[in-house]
Coordinates of C-alpha atoms and ligand atoms in Angstrom, one line a residue:
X552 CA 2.7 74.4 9.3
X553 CA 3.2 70.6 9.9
X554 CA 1.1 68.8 12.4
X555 CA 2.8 67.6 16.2
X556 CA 3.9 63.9 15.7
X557 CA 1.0 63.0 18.8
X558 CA -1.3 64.7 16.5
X559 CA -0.4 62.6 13.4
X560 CA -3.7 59.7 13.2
X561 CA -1.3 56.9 12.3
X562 CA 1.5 58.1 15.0
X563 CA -1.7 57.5 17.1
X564 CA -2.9 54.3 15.6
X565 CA 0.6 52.8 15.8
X566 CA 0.6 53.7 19.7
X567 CA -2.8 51.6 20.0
X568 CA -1.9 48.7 18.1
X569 CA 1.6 48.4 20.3
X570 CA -0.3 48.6 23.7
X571 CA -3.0 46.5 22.8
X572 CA -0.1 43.9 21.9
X573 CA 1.6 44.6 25.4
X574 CA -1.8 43.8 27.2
X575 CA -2.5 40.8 25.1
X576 CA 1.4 39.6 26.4
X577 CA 0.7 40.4 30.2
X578 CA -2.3 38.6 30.3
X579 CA -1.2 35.7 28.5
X580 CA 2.0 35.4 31.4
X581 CA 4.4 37.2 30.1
X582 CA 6.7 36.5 27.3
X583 CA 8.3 33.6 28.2
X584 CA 5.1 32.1 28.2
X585 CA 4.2 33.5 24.3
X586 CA 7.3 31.7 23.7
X587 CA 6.8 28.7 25.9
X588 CA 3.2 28.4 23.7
X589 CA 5.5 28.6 20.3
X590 CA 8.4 26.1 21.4
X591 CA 5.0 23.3 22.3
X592 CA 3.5 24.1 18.9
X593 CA 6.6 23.7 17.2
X594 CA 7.4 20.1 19.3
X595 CA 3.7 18.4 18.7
X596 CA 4.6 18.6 15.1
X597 CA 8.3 17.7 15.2
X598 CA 8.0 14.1 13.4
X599 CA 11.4 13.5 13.6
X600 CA 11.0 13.1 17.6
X601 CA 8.6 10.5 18.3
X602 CA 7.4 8.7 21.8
X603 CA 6.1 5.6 22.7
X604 CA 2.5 5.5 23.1
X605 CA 2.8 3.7 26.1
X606 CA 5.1 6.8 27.6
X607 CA 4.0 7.7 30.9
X608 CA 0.6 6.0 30.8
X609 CA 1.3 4.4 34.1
X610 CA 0.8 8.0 35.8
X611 CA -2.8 7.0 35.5
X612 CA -3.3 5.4 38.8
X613 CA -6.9 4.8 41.0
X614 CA -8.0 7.9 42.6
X615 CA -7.9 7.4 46.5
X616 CA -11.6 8.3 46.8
X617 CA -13.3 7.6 43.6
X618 CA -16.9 9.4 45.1
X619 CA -15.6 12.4 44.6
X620 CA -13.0 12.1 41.9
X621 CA -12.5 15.7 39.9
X622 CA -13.5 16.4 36.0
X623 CA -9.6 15.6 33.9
X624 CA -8.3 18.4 32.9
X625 CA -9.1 19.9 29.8
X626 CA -5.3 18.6 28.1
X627 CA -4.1 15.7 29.0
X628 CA -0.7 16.0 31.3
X629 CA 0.8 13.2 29.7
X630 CA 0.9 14.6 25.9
X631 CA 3.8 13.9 24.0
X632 CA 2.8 14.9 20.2
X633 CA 4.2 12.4 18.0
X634 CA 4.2 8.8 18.2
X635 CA 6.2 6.1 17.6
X636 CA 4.4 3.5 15.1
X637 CA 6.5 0.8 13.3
X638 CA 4.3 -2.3 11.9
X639 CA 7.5 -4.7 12.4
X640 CA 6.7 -7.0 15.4
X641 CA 3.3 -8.5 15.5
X642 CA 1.9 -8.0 18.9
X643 CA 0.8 -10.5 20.8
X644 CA -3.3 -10.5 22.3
X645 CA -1.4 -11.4 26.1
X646 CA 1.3 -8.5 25.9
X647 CA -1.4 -6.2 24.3
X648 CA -3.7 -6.9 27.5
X649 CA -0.7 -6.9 30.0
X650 CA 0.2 -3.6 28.7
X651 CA -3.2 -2.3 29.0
X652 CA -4.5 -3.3 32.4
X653 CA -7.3 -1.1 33.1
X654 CA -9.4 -1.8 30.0
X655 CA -12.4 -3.8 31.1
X656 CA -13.7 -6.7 29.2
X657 CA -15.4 -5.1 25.6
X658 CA -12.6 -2.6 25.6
X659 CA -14.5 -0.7 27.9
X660 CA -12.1 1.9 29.7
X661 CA -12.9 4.8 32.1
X662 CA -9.9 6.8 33.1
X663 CA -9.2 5.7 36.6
X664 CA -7.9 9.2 37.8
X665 CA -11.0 11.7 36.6
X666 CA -14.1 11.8 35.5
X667 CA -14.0 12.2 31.4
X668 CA -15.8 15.0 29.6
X669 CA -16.3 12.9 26.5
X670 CA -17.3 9.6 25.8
X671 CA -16.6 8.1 22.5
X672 CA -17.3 4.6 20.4
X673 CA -15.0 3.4 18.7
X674 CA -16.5 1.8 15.7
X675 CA -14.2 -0.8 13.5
X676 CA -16.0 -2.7 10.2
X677 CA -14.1 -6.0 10.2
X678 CA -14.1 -9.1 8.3
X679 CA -10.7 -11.4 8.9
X680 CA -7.8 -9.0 9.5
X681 CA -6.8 -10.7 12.4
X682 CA -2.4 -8.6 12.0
X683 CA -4.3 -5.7 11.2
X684 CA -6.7 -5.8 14.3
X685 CA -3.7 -6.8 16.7
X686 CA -1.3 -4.2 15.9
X687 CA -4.6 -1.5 15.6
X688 CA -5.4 -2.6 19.3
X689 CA -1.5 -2.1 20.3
X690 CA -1.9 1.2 19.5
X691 CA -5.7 2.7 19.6
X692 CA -5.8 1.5 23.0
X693 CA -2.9 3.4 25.1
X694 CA -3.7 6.0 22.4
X695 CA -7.0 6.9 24.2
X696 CA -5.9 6.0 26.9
X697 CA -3.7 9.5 26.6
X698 CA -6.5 12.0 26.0
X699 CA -8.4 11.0 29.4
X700 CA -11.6 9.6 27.2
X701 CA -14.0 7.5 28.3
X702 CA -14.2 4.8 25.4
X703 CA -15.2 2.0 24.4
X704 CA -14.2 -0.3 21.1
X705 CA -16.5 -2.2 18.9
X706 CA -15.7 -4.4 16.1
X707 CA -18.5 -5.3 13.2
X708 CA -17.9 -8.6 11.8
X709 CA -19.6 -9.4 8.4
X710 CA -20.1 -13.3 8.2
X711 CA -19.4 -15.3 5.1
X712 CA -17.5 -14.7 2.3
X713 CA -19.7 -12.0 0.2
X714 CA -18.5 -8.8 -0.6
X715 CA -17.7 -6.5 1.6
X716 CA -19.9 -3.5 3.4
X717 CA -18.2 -1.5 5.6
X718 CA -20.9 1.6 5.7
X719 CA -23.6 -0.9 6.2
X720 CA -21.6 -2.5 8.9
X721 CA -21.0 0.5 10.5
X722 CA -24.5 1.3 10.5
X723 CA -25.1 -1.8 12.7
X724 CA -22.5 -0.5 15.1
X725 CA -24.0 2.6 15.3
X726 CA -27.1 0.8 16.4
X727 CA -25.4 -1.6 18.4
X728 CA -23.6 0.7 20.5
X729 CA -26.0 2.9 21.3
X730 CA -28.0 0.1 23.4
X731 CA -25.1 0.4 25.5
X732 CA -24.4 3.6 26.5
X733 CA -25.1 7.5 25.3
X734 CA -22.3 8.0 23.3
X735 CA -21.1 11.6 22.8
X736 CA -19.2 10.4 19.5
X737 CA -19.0 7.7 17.6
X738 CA -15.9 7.1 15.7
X739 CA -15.2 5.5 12.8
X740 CA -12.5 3.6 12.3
X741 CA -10.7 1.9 9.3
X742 CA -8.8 -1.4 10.8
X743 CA -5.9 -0.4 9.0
X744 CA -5.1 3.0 10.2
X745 CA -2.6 4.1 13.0
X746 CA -3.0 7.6 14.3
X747 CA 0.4 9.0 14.9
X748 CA -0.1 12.5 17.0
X749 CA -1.9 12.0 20.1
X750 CA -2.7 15.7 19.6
X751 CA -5.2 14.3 17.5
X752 CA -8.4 14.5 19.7
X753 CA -11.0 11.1 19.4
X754 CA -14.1 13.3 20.2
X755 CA -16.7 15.3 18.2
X756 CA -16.8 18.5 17.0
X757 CA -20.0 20.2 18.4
X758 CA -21.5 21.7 15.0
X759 CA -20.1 19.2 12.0
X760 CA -19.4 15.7 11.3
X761 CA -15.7 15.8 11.5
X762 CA -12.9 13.8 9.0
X763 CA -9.9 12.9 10.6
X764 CA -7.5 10.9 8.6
X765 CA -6.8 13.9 6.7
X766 CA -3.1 13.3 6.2
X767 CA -2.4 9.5 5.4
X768 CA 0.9 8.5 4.6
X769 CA -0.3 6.7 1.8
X770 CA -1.3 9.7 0.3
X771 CA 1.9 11.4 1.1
X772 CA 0.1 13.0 4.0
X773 CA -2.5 15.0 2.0
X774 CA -5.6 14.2 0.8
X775 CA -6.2 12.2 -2.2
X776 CA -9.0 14.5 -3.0
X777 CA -10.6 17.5 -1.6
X778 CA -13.9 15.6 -0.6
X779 CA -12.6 12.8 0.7
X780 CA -14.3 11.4 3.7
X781 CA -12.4 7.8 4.0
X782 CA -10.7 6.5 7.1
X783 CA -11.4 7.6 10.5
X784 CA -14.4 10.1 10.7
X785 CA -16.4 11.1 13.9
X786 CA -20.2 12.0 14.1
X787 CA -22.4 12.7 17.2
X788 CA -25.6 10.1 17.2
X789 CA -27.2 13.6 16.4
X790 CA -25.0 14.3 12.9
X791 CA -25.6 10.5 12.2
X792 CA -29.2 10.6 12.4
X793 CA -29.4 13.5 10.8
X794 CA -28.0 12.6 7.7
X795 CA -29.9 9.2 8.0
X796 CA -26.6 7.5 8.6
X797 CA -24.5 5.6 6.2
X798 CA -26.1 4.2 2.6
X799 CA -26.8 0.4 3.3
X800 CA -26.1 -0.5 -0.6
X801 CA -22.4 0.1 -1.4
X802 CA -20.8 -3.0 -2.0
X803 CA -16.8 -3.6 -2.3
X804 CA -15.6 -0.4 -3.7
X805 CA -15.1 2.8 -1.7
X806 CA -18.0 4.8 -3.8
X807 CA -19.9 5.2 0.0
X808 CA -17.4 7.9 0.9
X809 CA -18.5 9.9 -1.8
X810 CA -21.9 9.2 -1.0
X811 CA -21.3 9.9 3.0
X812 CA -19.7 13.6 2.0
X813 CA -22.9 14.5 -0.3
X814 CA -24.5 13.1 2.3
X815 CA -23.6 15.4 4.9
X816 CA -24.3 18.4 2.6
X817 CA -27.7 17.2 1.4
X818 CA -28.6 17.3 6.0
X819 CA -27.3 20.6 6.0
X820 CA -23.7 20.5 7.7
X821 CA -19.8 20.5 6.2
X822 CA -17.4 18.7 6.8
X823 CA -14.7 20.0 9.0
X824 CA -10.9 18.6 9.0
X825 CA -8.4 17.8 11.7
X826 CA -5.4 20.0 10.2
X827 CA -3.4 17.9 8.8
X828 CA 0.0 18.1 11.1
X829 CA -2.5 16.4 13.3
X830 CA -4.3 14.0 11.5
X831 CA -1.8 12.0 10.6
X832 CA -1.8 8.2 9.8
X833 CA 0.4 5.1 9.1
X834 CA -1.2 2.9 6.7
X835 CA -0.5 -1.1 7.5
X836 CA 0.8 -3.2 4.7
X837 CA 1.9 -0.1 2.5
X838 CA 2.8 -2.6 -0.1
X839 CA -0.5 -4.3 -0.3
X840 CA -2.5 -1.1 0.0
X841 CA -0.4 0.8 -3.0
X842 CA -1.2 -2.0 -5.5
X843 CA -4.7 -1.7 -4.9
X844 CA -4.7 2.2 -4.5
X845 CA -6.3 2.2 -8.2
X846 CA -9.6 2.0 -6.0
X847 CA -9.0 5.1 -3.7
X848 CA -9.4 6.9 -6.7
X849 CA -12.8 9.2 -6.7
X850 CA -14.8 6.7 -7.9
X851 CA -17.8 7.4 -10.3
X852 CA -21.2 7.7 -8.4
X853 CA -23.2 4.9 -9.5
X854 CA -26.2 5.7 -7.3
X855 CA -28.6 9.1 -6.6
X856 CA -27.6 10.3 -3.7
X857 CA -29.8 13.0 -4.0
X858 CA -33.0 10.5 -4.5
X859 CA -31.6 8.1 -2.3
X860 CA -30.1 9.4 1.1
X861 CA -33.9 9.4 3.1
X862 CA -34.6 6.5 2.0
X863 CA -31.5 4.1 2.7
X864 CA -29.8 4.4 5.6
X865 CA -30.6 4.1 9.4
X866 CA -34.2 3.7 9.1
X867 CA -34.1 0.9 6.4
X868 CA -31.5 -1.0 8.2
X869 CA -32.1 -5.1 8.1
X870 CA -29.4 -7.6 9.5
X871 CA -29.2 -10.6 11.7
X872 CA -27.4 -10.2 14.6
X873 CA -25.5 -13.3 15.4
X874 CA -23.4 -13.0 18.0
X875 CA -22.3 -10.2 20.8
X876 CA -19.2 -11.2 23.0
X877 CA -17.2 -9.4 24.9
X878 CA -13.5 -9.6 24.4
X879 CA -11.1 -8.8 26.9
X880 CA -10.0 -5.8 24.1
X881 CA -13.0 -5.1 22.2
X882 CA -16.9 -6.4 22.1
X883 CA -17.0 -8.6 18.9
X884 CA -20.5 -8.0 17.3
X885 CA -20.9 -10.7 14.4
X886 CA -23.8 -10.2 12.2
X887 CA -25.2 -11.4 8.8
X888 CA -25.9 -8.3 6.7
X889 CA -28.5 -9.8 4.3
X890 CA -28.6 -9.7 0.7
X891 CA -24.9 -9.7 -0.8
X892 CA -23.9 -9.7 -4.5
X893 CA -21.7 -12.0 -5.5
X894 CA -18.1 -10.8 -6.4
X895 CA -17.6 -9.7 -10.4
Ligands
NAG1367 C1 7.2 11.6 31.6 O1 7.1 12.1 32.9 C2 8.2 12.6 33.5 C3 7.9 13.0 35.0 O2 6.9 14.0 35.0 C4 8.7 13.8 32.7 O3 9.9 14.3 33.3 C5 9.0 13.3 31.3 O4 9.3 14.4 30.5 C6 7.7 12.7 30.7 N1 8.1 12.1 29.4 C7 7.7 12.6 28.3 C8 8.2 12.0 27.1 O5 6.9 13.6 28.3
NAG1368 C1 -16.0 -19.3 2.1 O1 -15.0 -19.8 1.2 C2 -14.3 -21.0 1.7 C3 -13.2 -21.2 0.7 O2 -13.3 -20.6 -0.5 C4 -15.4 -22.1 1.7 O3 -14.7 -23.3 2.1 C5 -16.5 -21.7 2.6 O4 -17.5 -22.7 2.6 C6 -17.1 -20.4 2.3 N1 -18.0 -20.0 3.3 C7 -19.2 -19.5 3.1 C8 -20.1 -19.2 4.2 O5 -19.7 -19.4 1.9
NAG1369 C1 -16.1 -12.8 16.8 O1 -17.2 -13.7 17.2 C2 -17.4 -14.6 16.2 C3 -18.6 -15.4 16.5 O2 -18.6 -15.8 17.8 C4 -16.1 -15.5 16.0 O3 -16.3 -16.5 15.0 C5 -15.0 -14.6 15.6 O4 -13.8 -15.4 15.6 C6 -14.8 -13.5 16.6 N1 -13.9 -12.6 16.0 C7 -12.9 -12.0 16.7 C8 -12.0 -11.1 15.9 O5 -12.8 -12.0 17.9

């Protein structure tokens, strides 16, 4: 005696599964849609299709009645996935602020059109990279422009010719920038990075500090090692705080990284990556930057991070501040960082 087929479990199971696949399809607008959803997936990481970053930004006009302008919409209508980015031409400070024309002076922008949901620093350690900074600005600025945020760009000039300190400069942003507004995120950005998918969201993730440059093309778009925490990062002021921010005493090598990722553990959180068909970058100057890749190496941890982290960071920060001006791109924050060793 053999059983009906209806009777048969997995006959049964098999009938489940297929309707609860035919629901899931009906609600999501029918199969067109499904495959709509697939064809957009497949263009936002086509890079052999790129736009200009400038494409369709000028859709972004006043609102008639900016009193009761409504909340953007949760994607940006202008997306176009990948991006053009070619280091060839040098751009010039007046095309750069012609093309951009609602960015305030500081690089302050608010998107003329809706209210944002996010409002995010853009933090840039600097020291004399004048190309880098104007072809960064080209691009970072239409670039967030894109995604609807409310932003604002900061760049933290170290005086003098000492070494280095990019974490404790970006310390001094952090502090900085918070006097001027209740950031959701604070971004940190290397001066030599070009984002190339503007997929690639500039805000926070709620729970954990989040690393972005997770494919550079340096590194032939993976990452040079599974901890690495170098580039373009993005903490809440509550992530930051937590983890005491960045160690003040790293000097010239790119050991603070390592110490930022340990860091992060030692408060508690992960990290968590922008997948990397998103979080891709152009590196400027590839040539210059391969010969001295030797340093991008994991480097040996010469300090305790364990010992150290409470102790040296946000709440044993010392500089000078020596001058805050507002540029018609960025707000220029120059400061003398105290004590630094002399180069070896
Ligand atoms: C720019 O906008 C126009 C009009 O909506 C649209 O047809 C075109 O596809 C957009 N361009 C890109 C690259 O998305
Ligand atoms: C920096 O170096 C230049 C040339 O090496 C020198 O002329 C200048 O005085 C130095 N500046 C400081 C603040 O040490
Ligand atoms: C920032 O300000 C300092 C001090 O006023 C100035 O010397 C420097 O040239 C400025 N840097 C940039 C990139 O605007």
């Amino acid at each position: 005696m053999s059983l009906s087929r209806v009777e048969n479990p997995c006959f049964l199971l098999f009938l489940l599964v297929f309707q609860a696949i035919f629901i899931l399809i009906l609600y999501q607008g029918g199969p067109s849609n499904v495959f709509r959803g697939f064809l957009e997936s497949h263009q936002i990481q086509d890079y052999s299709k790129t736009h200009d970053v400038y494409t369709n930004l000028s859709f972004f006009t006043q609102a008639p009645n900016e009193e009761a302008m409504p909340y953007c919409s949760v994607q940006s209508p202008i997306f176009v996935g990948p991006l053009t980015v070619t280091f060839r031409v040098l751009p010039s400070e007046r095309m750069i602020i012609q093309k951009n024309p609602l960015v305030q002076s500081g690089g302050r922008y608010r998107p003329p059109h809706c209210l944002a949901h996010y409002k995010s620093a853009i933090l840039v350690a600097y020291r004399n990279q004048e190309k880098y900074l104007r072809h960064l600005l080209y691009y970072l600025h239409p670039f967030l422009q894109r995604q609807q945020l409310s932003y604002s760009i900061y760049l933290i000039q170290q005086m003098g010719n000492g070494t280095f300190n990019r974490a404790k400069l970006l310390n001094v942003g952090v502090r900085e920038a918070l006097k001027d507004e209740d950031w959701d995120c604070l971004i940190l950005h290397d001066v030599d990075l070009v984002p190339e998918n503007d997929y690639n969201l500039y805000v926070c993730d709620e729970y954990y500090p989040k690393h972005m440059a997770s494919a550079m093309d340096k590194f032939q778009y993976n990452l040079p090692y599974k901890s690495f925490f170098g580039g373009v990062s993005a903490l809440t002021p509550e992530h930051y705080m937590k983890m005491n921010g960045f160690p003040n005493t790293y000097w010239g090598d790119d050991g603070e990284n390592d110490d930022i990722a340990t860091r992060i553990q030692l408060a508690g959180m992960k990290i968590v990556r922008t997948p990397s068909h998103l979080g891709r970058y152009r590196v400027m100057d590839y040539k210059k930057e391969t010969e001295i890749q030797e340093s991008w190496r994991r480097p040996a941890s010469r300090h305790n991070t364990r010992k150290t982290w409470k102790d040296d960071g946000m709440n044993s920060l010392e500089f000078k501040l020596l001058s805050r001006r507002k540029h018609p791109l960025y707000t220029n924050i120059t400061v003398d960082i105290g004590y630094v060793p002399p180069f070896s």
